[in-house]
Every structure is written in structure tokens, then in C-alpha cells.
Amino acid sequence: MSKYETEINRRRTFAIISHPDAGKTTLTEKFLLYGGAIAQAGQVKGKKNTRAATSDWMEIEKQRGISVTSSVMQFQYEGFCVNILDTPGHQDFSEDTYRTLMAADSAVMVIDAAKGVEAQTRKLFKVCAMRDIPIFTFINKMDREARDPFELCEELEKELGIETYPINWPIGDGKDFQGVYDREKRQIIHFTGHGGAKAATATTVSLGDEGLDDLIGQNLHARLTEDVELLDGAAAEFDLEKVRHGKLSPVFFGSALTNFGVEPFLEGFLQMTTPPLSRMAGETVIDSMEDDFSAFVFKIQANMNKAHRDRIAFMRVVSGKFEADREVYHVQGGKKLRLSRPQQLMAAEREIIEEAYAGDIIGVFDPGIFSIGDTLCAPGKKFQFDPIPTFAPEHFRRVRPLDTMKRKQFLKGAEQIAQEGAIQMFKAPYTGMEEIIVGVVGTLQFDVLEYRLKNEYGVDIFMEGLPYEYLRWIEAADGEPVKEENLTLGTDTKLVEDFKGRQLLLFGSKWAVNWTGERNPNLTFTPFGGGEE
Ligand code: G4P
């Protein structure tokens, strides 16, 4: 047993996923409010508002700053030490967003009660489902007109292919949203006061209470009685094992804006979710409770500020305890090193830390030695954590240096940035002059590429949008390199290769993928990675 068992056991590390505007930022902030990490709501949110303003470089830098400061937040709640991982949405959605999910042990999925499952929810859900981690659903914005809760649960099941189990049930919606019914305790949690910046006040009343008509009104009482009968009659049973394996999603209702239902959710979720999960290193299971420290790098944030060219490597501590300045072994680099000045992010502030435990995320200054997926462990150990999957790019551009004399610097810079995992690079060597095609998960990465090439390598670039959205590795039946003239390709399909010479096809539509498959039966297609719908 580990010496640090109590510390590790009380940790809960999760990511919040949602479609933009469903209320992820608001909910995160309310968690921090309930956890006492911020005194009043509005602090996290305020930063976000500056984000959408303009798109000039300063703004991108600010955005990046924000993604650094809001990458991980830690707070204490009723004995739990909670780590929230942010998954950026909107225009800064990128491969990092997916990778961040690799560092989480569970996910909180925020759904807008008027909209149900939306595109980005679906994508992020898919990546969580790949790992079978527990997924908790918070149906938000109940203070607005909402869709029927039964219908919403049904949609989750149908669209995402996961069973659902409502832990609580909303009483009314819009202006009439009064509280939630706790199914296990058979109690109504009735909220009063517009929570907003302060915690909401709640009264608890049992379902059979005589005063219920007066409290919530006859109509809502009648509807609740009916709904509860339907819910109790439904076949689905609550099964914690299924929750822990991502097969059943517990559903909670509430309003992050008014705070109604936020605390019941936080409490219920923290009780049900798992302490830090083990990770695989080949055949070996590395358990969080092992004494020896181990961690893996899941994100590298290059600082865009030229004045201090630092990069921060974010790592998830998998086992044991991390201590600042103690020697660790960097497996991929084959070197022992000391991680000095490690940082942790408390609410909106960076802090230098001395120690961290399994489940925690730390950021360390990276002099350029780490790559995504690298393992750090105790000296004397040599295992490598399973690699972090690559995610399929969804946007493509043809990129060239404005000054043809700078082609060498351009290639060097772009390759370096590709190695950091921010972009994918392909070439189309079949058209005379070699053409470079860059693929990204989120379009902000194009701006980052342009800025970094200019500032770090002195190369101005020209980018041209390409209409592709899907890609597949291809292989011919005879194992020989595929020649374009032997293929039947539509106009929205392009043959390219990566920098190791492996061939791929880029497609403008899902339809084109199928069409090409049918017309080129000697080709085998392999999907690029996760994320793609
Ligand atoms: P996101 O991080 O998922 O993108 O969503 P965010 O929390 O920023 O919320 C998006 C908008 O929805 C915000 O309004 C926010 O106030 C609102 N919102 C979040 N939760 C609730 C809720 O439970 N009920 C209601 N009615 N609204 C909610 P905004 O007008 O875009 O921003 P703001 O001016 O209010 O800050």
C-alpha cells in the first residue's frame, strides 16, 4: 500500500465537456464558488469575455494565456481535492482539447436543456467513450424554457449510445424552475433566491409532505407525482459499476446561472466518480497507489511571447508523489533530470508547488526536451505509458513561404511545430513542385502556425484553404506504393503522404470516402485517429 494513500484517494480529476455556450464556464465557476476557491462568481467569466473580442495577435496571445491559466484548476470540497481540466471550445478548439481528455479520469458533460446533444458534445463524448471513463451529465439552463426531460434523456441514449439514469429530476422549467427531486432520498430540494454570485439557499422537503402543494404549486406537484411514477416504473436500474465503466451516465438537472441544482450535482458526482485511475504501460498496469512517482506529458504549451521563449509541459501524475527538485527519469530522453519550479493552477492563478500526488496535473518549464506522451518515472524504472492517440485533423490548408528563398527555414519551422503536435503536415509530391498541406483539428492552429513561423523562423507564409474534411491511410493489396494514375478519384479527393512516406487520401466528404472505397477495391483504408465523426 502506498504511503500517500489518503492523499491519492481524495483526488478527483475530471474534464468538463460541452458544446460552446452550453454553460461550461459558468458551471466551472460555480464549482469554484462552492469549493471556496473564489469568493464571488464573475472572476473566471470576466477573463473569458476578453477572449472573443478581436483576432489580432495580442488577442491570440491573451487567449493562449487564458488557456494556460485555465488549463487546470484545483479546489477542495468536503474533503475531496478536485482537479478540473478545461477543454477549450470555440475558436481555440484544437487537438489539445482531445489530448486533455486523456489526462482525465471522468468527464462532466454539460447539455443545454433547450438544445440537447450538439455537434461538439458528440465529438468530445466520443473521445471519452474511447477510454470507457465515467461520464456524468448536467442538463443546464433549466431556468429557461427547456425541452421535456424524458425526451432529453432519450436523445442522450440514442445519439450517444450510452444508458442514462436520472439521479434527480427537475421541478418545472423557465421561471417556474423551483428545484430538483432527489430520487434516492425521495426528497425535494427547493431553491430560493436567485443564486447568481452567491450560493443558492435550499430547503429539503419529502415527497409526501403535506405542504408540498403550497411550496411548489398544485400543477407542478401533480406533474412531479406523475413523472416520479414513470421514472420508478422504468426498467433501468442504477448500477455504479456501469457508471464507472462509462456504460451508464448519471443525469442531473439544474441551472449554473442561478446555482439551482449545482451543489447536489457536485456532491453526487464526487461521490460516484473514481479516485485516480491506473494507466497502462504495455502489459503493465501502473496503479495510482504505487509508491514510486510516474507521470506522462499530455500537452505542451509553447509560450508565444518572444521575450521569454519558454514552453510548459503539462503532465498528469499517474502514481505516487511528486516532489519538486527530486530527481526523475525521463524515459524517452534517456536522462535523469530535476523538475524545478513546477506549477499548479489554483482557480485562476498559477502557483509554484512543492509536491503533487497521483491524479494531479503539474506544469513544468520545458527547455525543449519533452514530447506529447513522454513518460517520467522514478530513476531506475524504465516503462513507457501507452502513447496518446493522434486525432484526425478536420481543416486543411496548402501552405507555402511567400519568399521562395526561405523554403528551408519554412520546412524546418513547420516540421518542428508539427513535432510538438500542434499541426499535421503532409506533402503532395505528385504535382511537380512539392506542395505542403497542413491539417489541424481547430482553425486557431493556423494562426498559431503563421505567427510562430514569422516570429521564430522569420518566414512569412501564404495559406490557401482546401475543401477536405476527412482522411484515411491507404495501402494497396500488393503492399507497393500507390500511383495516382492507377486510382479512380473524384475531384474532391487528393493523394498525399506524410513525412515518413506513408500515403493517405484526403476527402471532401464522408460520401467521397465511401465512393472512393467502392471504386478502388484493392485499397485498404485505415482511419487516421480518434475524434472524427
Ligand atoms: P460555455 O463555457 O459552455 O461556452 O458557456 P458559458 O458558461 O460561457 O455560458 C454561455 C452563456 O449561457 C452565457 O451567457 C451564460 O451566462 C449563459 N448561461 C450559462 N448557464 C446558464 C444557465 O443555467 N441559465 C441561463 N439562463 N443561462 C446560462 P452570455 O449572455 O453569452 O454571457 P454573459 O453575458 O451572461 O456572461
Coordinates of C-alpha atoms and ligand atoms in Angstrom, one line a residue:
M1 CA 0.0 0.0 0.0
S2 CA 1.1 3.5 -0.7
K3 CA 2.3 5.9 1.9
Y4 CA 0.2 8.5 0.2
E5 CA -3.0 6.6 0.1
T6 CA -5.2 9.1 1.8
E7 CA -4.0 12.0 -0.4
I8 CA -4.5 10.0 -3.6
N9 CA -7.8 8.6 -2.6
R10 CA -9.4 12.0 -2.1
R11 CA -8.4 13.2 -5.5
R12 CA -10.9 13.5 -8.3
T13 CA -9.7 14.6 -11.8
F14 CA -12.2 15.3 -14.5
A15 CA -12.8 17.3 -17.6
I16 CA -15.8 19.4 -18.4
I17 CA -17.1 18.9 -22.0
S18 CA -19.8 20.7 -23.8
H19 CA -20.8 22.4 -27.0
P20 CA -19.9 26.2 -26.9
D21 CA -22.4 28.2 -24.9
A22 CA -24.0 25.3 -23.0
G23 CA -22.6 26.7 -19.8
K24 CA -19.2 25.0 -19.1
T25 CA -17.5 28.2 -17.9
T26 CA -20.4 29.2 -15.7
L27 CA -20.6 25.7 -14.2
T28 CA -16.8 25.6 -13.6
E29 CA -17.0 28.9 -11.9
K30 CA -19.9 27.8 -9.7
F31 CA -17.9 24.7 -8.7
L32 CA -15.1 27.0 -7.6
L33 CA -17.5 29.2 -5.7
Y34 CA -18.9 26.2 -3.8
G35 CA -15.3 25.0 -3.3
G36 CA -14.4 28.3 -1.8
A37 CA -11.7 28.8 -4.4
I38 CA -13.2 32.1 -5.4
A39 CA -15.3 34.3 -3.2
Q40 CA -17.7 35.5 -5.8
A41 CA -18.7 34.3 -9.2
G42 CA -17.6 36.5 -12.1
Q43 CA -13.9 36.1 -11.8
V44 CA -13.3 33.3 -14.3
K45 CA -16.0 34.6 -16.6
G46 CA -14.6 38.1 -16.8
K47 CA -11.5 36.7 -18.5
K48 CA -13.4 34.8 -21.0
N49 CA -15.2 37.9 -22.2
T50 CA -12.0 39.5 -23.3
R51 CA -11.4 36.4 -25.4
A52 CA -13.9 36.8 -28.1
A53 CA -13.0 40.5 -28.7
T54 CA -10.7 40.7 -31.7
S55 CA -8.4 38.3 -33.5
D56 CA -5.2 40.2 -33.8
W57 CA -2.0 38.7 -32.4
M58 CA -2.2 40.3 -28.9
E59 CA -5.6 38.7 -28.6
I60 CA -4.4 35.3 -29.5
E61 CA -1.6 35.7 -27.0
K62 CA -4.1 36.6 -24.4
Q63 CA -6.2 33.6 -25.4
R64 CA -3.2 31.4 -25.0
G65 CA -2.5 33.0 -21.7
I66 CA -6.0 32.1 -20.7
S67 CA -5.7 28.6 -21.9
V68 CA -2.6 28.3 -19.8
T69 CA -4.3 29.7 -16.7
S70 CA -7.5 27.9 -17.1
S71 CA -6.0 24.6 -18.3
V72 CA -6.3 23.0 -14.8
M73 CA -8.0 24.3 -11.7
Q74 CA -7.7 22.7 -8.3
F75 CA -10.0 23.2 -5.3
Q76 CA -11.1 21.5 -2.1
Y77 CA -14.6 20.4 -1.5
E78 CA -15.8 18.4 1.5
G79 CA -12.6 16.6 1.9
F80 CA -12.1 16.0 -1.9
C81 CA -9.2 17.5 -3.7
V82 CA -10.8 18.3 -7.1
N83 CA -8.9 18.9 -10.4
I84 CA -10.9 20.4 -13.2
L85 CA -9.4 20.2 -16.7
D86 CA -10.6 22.7 -19.2
T87 CA -11.4 21.6 -22.7
P88 CA -11.3 24.8 -24.8
G89 CA -14.2 25.4 -27.1
H90 CA -15.0 28.0 -29.8
Q91 CA -12.1 29.0 -32.0
D92 CA -9.4 27.6 -29.8
F93 CA -10.7 24.1 -30.1
S94 CA -7.7 22.0 -31.1
E95 CA -6.0 18.6 -30.8
D96 CA -5.0 19.7 -27.3
T97 CA -8.7 19.7 -26.4
Y98 CA -8.8 16.0 -27.2
R99 CA -5.5 15.2 -25.5
T100 CA -6.6 16.9 -22.3
L101 CA -9.3 14.2 -22.1
M102 CA -6.5 11.6 -21.9
A103 CA -5.4 13.1 -18.5
A104 CA -8.9 13.0 -17.0
D105 CA -10.5 10.1 -15.0
S106 CA -14.0 11.1 -15.8
A107 CA -16.0 13.7 -17.7
V108 CA -18.8 16.1 -16.9
M109 CA -20.9 16.7 -19.9
V110 CA -22.9 19.9 -19.9
I111 CA -26.0 19.9 -22.0
D112 CA -28.2 23.0 -22.8
A113 CA -31.7 21.9 -21.8
A114 CA -33.3 23.7 -24.7
K115 CA -30.8 22.3 -27.3
G116 CA -29.9 18.7 -26.2
V117 CA -26.9 17.0 -27.8
E118 CA -24.9 19.3 -30.1
A119 CA -22.1 18.7 -32.5
Q120 CA -19.1 19.4 -30.2
T121 CA -20.6 17.4 -27.4
R122 CA -20.8 14.5 -29.7
K123 CA -17.1 14.7 -30.7
L124 CA -15.8 15.1 -27.2
F125 CA -18.1 12.4 -25.9
K126 CA -16.7 10.0 -28.5
V127 CA -13.2 10.6 -27.3
C128 CA -14.2 9.9 -23.6
A129 CA -16.1 6.8 -24.7
M130 CA -12.9 5.5 -26.3
R131 CA -11.4 5.3 -22.8
D132 CA -14.6 4.0 -21.1
I133 CA -14.3 6.7 -18.4
P134 CA -17.3 7.6 -16.4
I135 CA -19.4 10.4 -17.9
F136 CA -21.8 12.5 -15.8
T137 CA -24.5 14.6 -17.4
F138 CA -25.5 18.0 -16.2
I139 CA -28.6 19.3 -18.0
N140 CA -28.2 23.0 -17.7
K141 CA -30.2 26.2 -18.2
M142 CA -33.4 24.8 -16.5
D143 CA -34.2 28.4 -15.6
R144 CA -35.0 28.9 -19.2
E145 CA -37.7 27.2 -21.2
A146 CA -36.5 23.6 -21.6
R147 CA -37.3 20.5 -23.6
D148 CA -39.1 17.6 -21.9
P149 CA -36.6 15.9 -19.5
F150 CA -37.7 12.4 -20.7
E151 CA -37.1 13.4 -24.3
L152 CA -33.7 14.8 -23.4
C153 CA -32.6 11.5 -21.7
E154 CA -33.9 9.6 -24.7
E155 CA -31.9 11.8 -27.0
L156 CA -28.7 11.2 -25.0
E157 CA -29.2 7.5 -25.2
K158 CA -30.0 7.4 -28.9
E159 CA -27.4 9.9 -30.1
L160 CA -24.5 8.9 -27.9
G161 CA -25.3 5.3 -27.3
I162 CA -25.0 5.4 -23.5
E163 CA -27.6 4.4 -21.0
T164 CA -28.8 7.2 -18.7
Y165 CA -30.1 7.2 -15.2
P166 CA -31.6 10.4 -13.8
I167 CA -30.3 10.9 -10.3
N168 CA -32.6 13.9 -9.8
W169 CA -35.5 15.3 -11.7
P170 CA -36.4 18.9 -12.4
I171 CA -39.4 20.6 -10.9
G172 CA -40.7 23.0 -13.5
D173 CA -38.6 24.9 -16.0
G174 CA -38.1 28.5 -17.0
K175 CA -39.4 30.9 -14.4
D176 CA -41.1 28.0 -12.7
F177 CA -37.9 26.1 -12.1
Q178 CA -38.1 25.6 -8.4
G179 CA -35.7 22.8 -7.6
V180 CA -34.9 19.1 -8.1
Y181 CA -36.3 15.9 -6.8
D182 CA -33.7 13.6 -5.3
R183 CA -34.8 10.1 -6.4
E184 CA -32.8 8.1 -3.9
K185 CA -33.8 10.1 -0.8
R186 CA -37.3 10.8 -2.3
Q187 CA -36.9 14.4 -1.3
I188 CA -37.4 17.7 -3.0
I189 CA -34.6 20.2 -2.9
H190 CA -36.4 23.5 -3.2
F191 CA -34.3 26.5 -4.1
T192 CA -35.0 30.1 -3.3
G193 CA -33.2 33.3 -4.1
H194 CA -31.5 33.9 -7.4
G195 CA -28.2 32.3 -6.6
G196 CA -26.1 34.2 -9.1
A197 CA -22.8 35.2 -7.5
K198 CA -23.6 33.6 -4.2
A199 CA -24.6 30.0 -3.3
A200 CA -28.3 29.3 -3.6
T201 CA -30.4 28.6 -0.5
A202 CA -32.1 25.3 -0.4
T203 CA -34.9 23.7 1.7
T204 CA -35.4 20.0 1.7
V205 CA -38.9 18.5 1.9
S206 CA -40.0 14.9 1.5
L207 CA -42.2 13.9 -1.5
G208 CA -45.1 13.0 0.8
D209 CA -45.1 16.3 2.7
E210 CA -48.5 17.9 3.1
G211 CA -47.2 21.4 2.5
L212 CA -45.9 20.5 -1.0
D213 CA -48.9 21.9 -2.9
D214 CA -48.2 25.3 -1.2
L215 CA -44.5 25.1 -1.8
I216 CA -44.3 24.2 -5.5
G217 CA -47.9 24.7 -6.6
Q218 CA -50.6 22.1 -7.4
N219 CA -49.7 21.8 -11.1
L220 CA -46.0 21.1 -10.6
H221 CA -46.8 18.8 -7.7
A222 CA -49.2 16.8 -9.9
R223 CA -46.7 16.6 -12.7
L224 CA -43.9 15.6 -10.4
T225 CA -46.0 12.8 -8.9
E226 CA -46.7 11.5 -12.4
D227 CA -43.1 11.8 -13.5
V228 CA -41.8 10.0 -10.4
E229 CA -44.2 7.1 -11.1
L230 CA -42.9 6.9 -14.7
L231 CA -39.3 7.0 -13.6
D232 CA -39.8 4.4 -10.9
G233 CA -41.6 2.2 -13.3
A234 CA -38.8 2.4 -15.9
A235 CA -36.7 -0.7 -16.2
A236 CA -33.2 0.9 -15.8
E237 CA -31.5 0.3 -12.5
F238 CA -28.8 2.3 -11.1
D239 CA -25.5 0.4 -11.4
L240 CA -22.4 2.0 -10.1
E241 CA -20.2 -0.5 -11.9
K242 CA -21.7 0.5 -15.2
V243 CA -21.2 4.2 -14.3
R244 CA -17.5 3.5 -13.5
H245 CA -17.0 1.9 -16.9
G246 CA -18.7 4.6 -18.9
K247 CA -21.7 2.5 -19.8
L248 CA -24.3 4.4 -17.8
S249 CA -24.4 8.2 -17.4
P250 CA -26.0 9.6 -14.2
V251 CA -28.1 12.6 -15.2
F252 CA -28.6 15.7 -13.0
F253 CA -30.6 18.8 -13.8
G254 CA -30.0 22.4 -12.8
S255 CA -29.1 25.9 -13.6
A256 CA -25.5 27.1 -13.5
L257 CA -26.7 30.6 -13.7
T258 CA -29.0 30.6 -10.7
N259 CA -27.0 27.9 -8.9
F260 CA -30.1 25.7 -8.5
G261 CA -29.0 22.1 -8.6
V262 CA -25.3 22.9 -8.8
E263 CA -24.4 21.7 -5.3
P264 CA -26.4 18.4 -5.5
F265 CA -24.7 17.7 -8.7
L266 CA -21.2 18.4 -7.4
E267 CA -21.8 16.3 -4.3
G268 CA -23.4 13.4 -6.2
F269 CA -20.8 13.4 -8.9
L270 CA -17.8 13.5 -6.5
Q271 CA -19.3 10.6 -4.5
M272 CA -19.8 8.4 -7.7
T273 CA -16.7 9.1 -9.7
T274 CA -13.5 7.3 -9.2
P275 CA -10.2 8.2 -7.4
P276 CA -7.2 8.4 -9.8
L277 CA -7.3 5.6 -12.3
S278 CA -4.4 3.4 -13.2
R279 CA -2.7 3.6 -16.6
M280 CA -1.2 1.0 -18.9
A281 CA 2.4 0.8 -19.9
G282 CA 2.4 -2.0 -22.4
E283 CA 1.4 -5.1 -20.4
T284 CA 2.0 -3.5 -17.1
V285 CA -0.7 -1.7 -15.0
I286 CA 0.7 1.3 -13.2
D287 CA -1.6 1.8 -10.2
S288 CA -2.1 5.2 -8.8
M289 CA -1.3 3.8 -5.3
E290 CA 2.2 2.7 -6.2
D291 CA 4.8 4.4 -4.1
D292 CA 7.0 5.4 -7.0
F293 CA 6.3 8.6 -8.9
S294 CA 5.3 8.4 -12.5
A295 CA 3.6 10.8 -14.9
F296 CA 3.0 11.4 -18.6
V297 CA 3.1 14.6 -20.7
F298 CA -0.3 15.3 -22.4
K299 CA 0.1 18.8 -23.5
I300 CA 2.9 21.2 -24.4
Q301 CA 2.1 24.9 -24.4
A302 CA 4.6 27.0 -26.3
N303 CA 4.8 30.5 -24.9
M304 CA 4.1 32.8 -27.8
N305 CA 5.9 35.7 -26.1
K306 CA 9.2 36.1 -27.8
A307 CA 10.8 37.8 -24.8
H308 CA 10.6 34.6 -22.8
R309 CA 10.6 31.7 -25.1
D310 CA 9.5 29.2 -22.5
R311 CA 7.4 26.2 -23.1
I312 CA 5.3 24.5 -20.4
A313 CA 4.8 20.7 -20.4
F314 CA 1.7 19.6 -18.7
M315 CA 1.9 16.3 -17.1
R316 CA -0.6 14.1 -15.3
V317 CA 0.8 12.4 -12.2
V318 CA -0.2 8.7 -12.6
S319 CA 1.3 7.2 -9.4
G320 CA 3.0 8.2 -6.1
K321 CA 4.0 11.6 -5.1
F322 CA 5.9 14.2 -7.0
E323 CA 8.4 16.4 -5.1
A324 CA 10.0 19.5 -6.6
D325 CA 13.6 19.2 -7.4
R326 CA 13.8 15.5 -6.8
E327 CA 15.5 13.5 -9.5
V328 CA 13.2 11.8 -12.0
Y329 CA 13.9 9.7 -15.1
H330 CA 12.7 11.0 -18.5
V331 CA 12.3 7.7 -20.3
Q332 CA 12.1 8.9 -23.9
G333 CA 15.0 11.3 -23.4
G334 CA 17.0 8.6 -21.6
K335 CA 18.1 11.1 -19.0
K336 CA 17.7 11.8 -15.3
L337 CA 16.5 15.3 -14.5
R338 CA 15.2 17.5 -11.9
L339 CA 11.9 19.3 -12.5
S340 CA 12.3 22.7 -10.9
R341 CA 9.7 25.3 -10.4
P342 CA 6.7 23.1 -11.2
Q343 CA 3.4 24.9 -11.3
Q344 CA -0.1 24.1 -10.4
L345 CA -3.0 26.3 -11.2
M346 CA -5.3 27.2 -8.4
A347 CA -8.5 28.8 -9.6
A348 CA -7.2 31.5 -12.0
E349 CA -3.7 31.8 -10.6
R350 CA -0.5 30.0 -11.2
E351 CA 1.3 28.8 -8.2
I352 CA 4.7 27.2 -7.7
I353 CA 4.2 24.0 -5.9
E354 CA 6.4 21.7 -3.9
E355 CA 4.5 18.5 -4.2
A356 CA 1.7 16.8 -6.1
Y357 CA 0.0 13.4 -5.9
A358 CA -1.4 10.9 -8.4
G359 CA -4.3 12.5 -10.1
D360 CA -2.8 16.0 -10.1
I361 CA -1.7 17.9 -13.1
I362 CA 1.5 19.9 -13.0
G363 CA 3.1 22.2 -15.5
V364 CA 6.9 22.3 -15.7
F365 CA 9.1 24.6 -17.8
D366 CA 10.3 22.6 -20.8
P367 CA 13.6 23.6 -22.4
G368 CA 12.5 21.7 -25.5
I369 CA 13.1 18.1 -24.3
F370 CA 9.6 16.8 -23.9
S371 CA 7.1 15.5 -26.4
I372 CA 3.5 14.6 -26.1
G373 CA 3.1 11.2 -24.5
D374 CA 6.5 11.1 -22.8
T375 CA 6.9 9.2 -19.6
L376 CA 8.6 10.4 -16.4
C377 CA 9.2 7.9 -13.6
A378 CA 11.4 7.2 -10.6
P379 CA 15.1 6.7 -11.5
G380 CA 15.8 3.0 -12.0
K381 CA 12.4 2.4 -13.7
K382 CA 12.1 2.3 -17.5
F383 CA 8.5 1.7 -18.5
Q384 CA 6.6 3.8 -21.1
F385 CA 3.0 4.7 -20.8
D386 CA 0.9 3.8 -23.8
P387 CA 1.0 6.5 -26.4
I388 CA -1.6 9.2 -26.6
P389 CA -3.7 8.7 -29.7
T390 CA -3.5 11.1 -32.6
F391 CA -6.6 12.8 -33.6
A392 CA -7.8 13.3 -37.1
P393 CA -7.4 16.9 -38.5
E394 CA -10.6 18.4 -39.8
H395 CA -9.3 21.5 -41.6
F396 CA -6.7 21.6 -44.3
R397 CA -4.7 24.4 -46.0
R398 CA -2.0 24.5 -48.6
V399 CA 0.9 26.4 -47.1
R400 CA 4.0 28.0 -48.8
P401 CA 6.6 30.6 -47.9
L402 CA 6.0 34.0 -49.6
D403 CA 9.7 34.2 -50.3
T404 CA 10.7 31.0 -52.1
M405 CA 14.3 31.5 -50.9
K406 CA 13.1 30.8 -47.4
R407 CA 11.8 27.3 -48.2
K408 CA 14.4 25.6 -46.0
Q409 CA 13.6 27.7 -42.8
F410 CA 9.9 27.2 -43.6
L411 CA 10.2 23.4 -43.7
K412 CA 12.4 23.4 -40.6
G413 CA 9.9 25.5 -38.6
A414 CA 6.8 23.8 -39.8
E415 CA 8.3 20.4 -39.0
Q416 CA 9.3 21.5 -35.6
I417 CA 5.8 22.7 -34.9
A418 CA 4.3 19.5 -36.3
Q419 CA 6.6 17.5 -33.9
E420 CA 5.2 19.5 -31.0
G421 CA 1.8 18.1 -32.1
A422 CA 0.1 21.3 -32.9
I423 CA -0.4 20.6 -36.6
Q424 CA -0.2 17.6 -39.0
M425 CA 2.0 18.0 -42.1
F426 CA 1.5 16.3 -45.4
K427 CA 3.0 16.7 -48.9
A428 CA 1.7 16.1 -52.3
P429 CA 4.8 15.3 -54.3
Y430 CA 2.9 14.4 -57.4
T431 CA 2.3 17.8 -58.9
G432 CA 5.8 19.0 -59.9
M433 CA 6.8 21.4 -57.1
E434 CA 6.3 19.7 -53.8
E435 CA 3.2 21.1 -52.1
I436 CA 2.9 21.3 -48.3
I437 CA -0.6 20.7 -46.8
V438 CA -1.2 21.3 -43.1
G439 CA -4.1 19.7 -41.3
V440 CA -5.4 20.9 -37.9
V441 CA -8.2 20.0 -35.5
G442 CA -9.1 23.6 -34.8
T443 CA -8.5 26.6 -37.1
L444 CA -6.8 28.7 -34.4
Q445 CA -3.8 26.5 -35.0
F446 CA -3.4 28.1 -38.5
D447 CA -3.0 31.5 -36.8
V448 CA -0.5 30.0 -34.4
L449 CA 1.5 28.4 -37.3
E450 CA 1.6 31.7 -39.1
Y451 CA 2.6 33.7 -36.1
R452 CA 5.3 31.3 -35.0
L453 CA 6.8 30.8 -38.4
K454 CA 7.1 34.6 -38.7
N455 CA 8.4 35.2 -35.2
E456 CA 10.6 32.2 -34.6
Y457 CA 11.8 31.4 -38.1
G458 CA 11.4 34.7 -39.9
V459 CA 9.2 33.2 -42.6
D460 CA 6.0 34.8 -43.9
I461 CA 3.6 32.3 -45.3
F462 CA 0.7 32.2 -47.7
M463 CA -2.2 29.8 -46.8
E464 CA -4.9 28.6 -49.1
G465 CA -8.0 26.9 -47.8
L466 CA -8.7 23.4 -49.1
P467 CA -12.1 21.7 -49.1
Y468 CA -11.1 18.5 -47.3
E469 CA -12.5 17.2 -44.1
Y470 CA -11.7 13.5 -43.9
L471 CA -8.5 11.5 -44.3
R472 CA -7.6 7.8 -44.4
W473 CA -4.3 6.0 -44.5
I474 CA -4.2 3.8 -47.6
E475 CA -2.5 0.6 -48.6
A476 CA -2.6 -1.3 -51.8
A477 CA -3.2 -5.0 -51.8
D478 CA 0.3 -5.7 -53.1
G479 CA 1.9 -3.5 -50.5
E480 CA 3.6 -1.4 -53.2
P481 CA 3.4 2.5 -53.2
V482 CA 0.1 3.6 -54.8
K483 CA 0.4 5.6 -58.0
E484 CA -2.2 8.3 -58.7
E485 CA -2.7 7.2 -62.3
N486 CA -3.9 3.8 -61.1
L487 CA -6.6 5.2 -58.8
T488 CA -10.1 6.3 -59.6
L489 CA -10.5 9.5 -57.6
G490 CA -13.3 12.1 -57.6
T491 CA -12.4 15.8 -57.8
D492 CA -12.7 16.3 -54.1
T493 CA -10.2 13.7 -53.2
K494 CA -6.4 14.1 -53.1
L495 CA -3.5 11.7 -52.7
V496 CA -0.8 12.9 -50.2
E497 CA 1.9 11.4 -48.0
D498 CA 3.2 12.1 -44.6
F499 CA 6.9 12.9 -43.8
K500 CA 7.6 9.2 -43.3
G501 CA 6.3 8.5 -46.8
R502 CA 3.1 6.8 -45.7
Q503 CA 0.3 7.5 -48.1
L504 CA -3.1 9.0 -47.4
L505 CA -6.2 10.2 -49.2
L506 CA -7.9 13.5 -48.2
F507 CA -11.6 13.7 -48.9
G508 CA -14.1 16.5 -49.2
S509 CA -17.0 14.4 -47.7
K510 CA -17.9 11.2 -46.0
W511 CA -19.7 10.3 -49.2
A512 CA -16.4 10.6 -51.1
V513 CA -14.7 8.2 -48.7
N514 CA -17.3 5.5 -49.5
W515 CA -17.4 6.3 -53.2
T516 CA -13.6 6.0 -53.5
G517 CA -13.6 2.8 -51.4
E518 CA -16.1 1.2 -53.8
R519 CA -14.2 2.2 -57.0
N520 CA -10.7 1.2 -55.7
P521 CA -11.4 -2.2 -54.2
N522 CA -7.6 -3.1 -54.0
L523 CA -7.1 -0.2 -51.4
T524 CA -7.4 -0.7 -47.7
F525 CA -8.5 2.4 -45.7
T526 CA -7.4 2.9 -42.1
P527 CA -8.9 5.8 -40.1
F528 CA -6.4 8.4 -39.0
G529 CA -7.2 8.5 -35.4
G530 CA -9.9 9.5 -32.9
G531 CA -12.2 12.4 -32.8
E532 CA -13.6 12.3 -36.3
E533 CA -17.4 11.8 -36.6
Ligands
G4P1 P1 -19.5 27.8 -22.4 O1 -18.4 28.0 -21.4 O2 -20.1 26.4 -22.4 O3 -19.3 28.3 -23.7 O4 -20.8 28.7 -21.8 P2 -20.8 29.9 -20.8 O5 -20.7 29.4 -19.4 O6 -19.9 31.0 -21.2 O7 -22.3 30.3 -21.0 C1 -22.8 30.7 -22.2 C2 -24.0 31.7 -22.0 O8 -25.1 31.0 -21.3 C3 -23.7 32.8 -21.1 O9 -24.5 33.9 -21.5 C4 -24.1 32.3 -19.7 O10 -24.4 33.4 -18.8 C5 -25.4 31.6 -20.1 N1 -25.7 30.5 -19.1 C6 -24.9 29.6 -18.6 N2 -25.5 28.8 -17.7 C7 -26.8 29.2 -17.7 C8 -28.0 28.8 -17.1 O11 -28.0 27.9 -16.3 N3 -29.1 29.5 -17.3 C9 -29.1 30.6 -18.2 N4 -30.3 31.2 -18.4 N5 -28.0 31.0 -18.9 C10 -26.9 30.3 -18.6 P3 -23.9 35.1 -22.3 O12 -25.0 36.1 -22.5 O13 -23.2 34.6 -23.5 O14 -22.8 35.7 -21.4 P4 -23.0 36.6 -20.2 O15 -23.1 38.0 -20.7 O16 -24.2 36.2 -19.4 O17 -21.7 36.4 -19.4

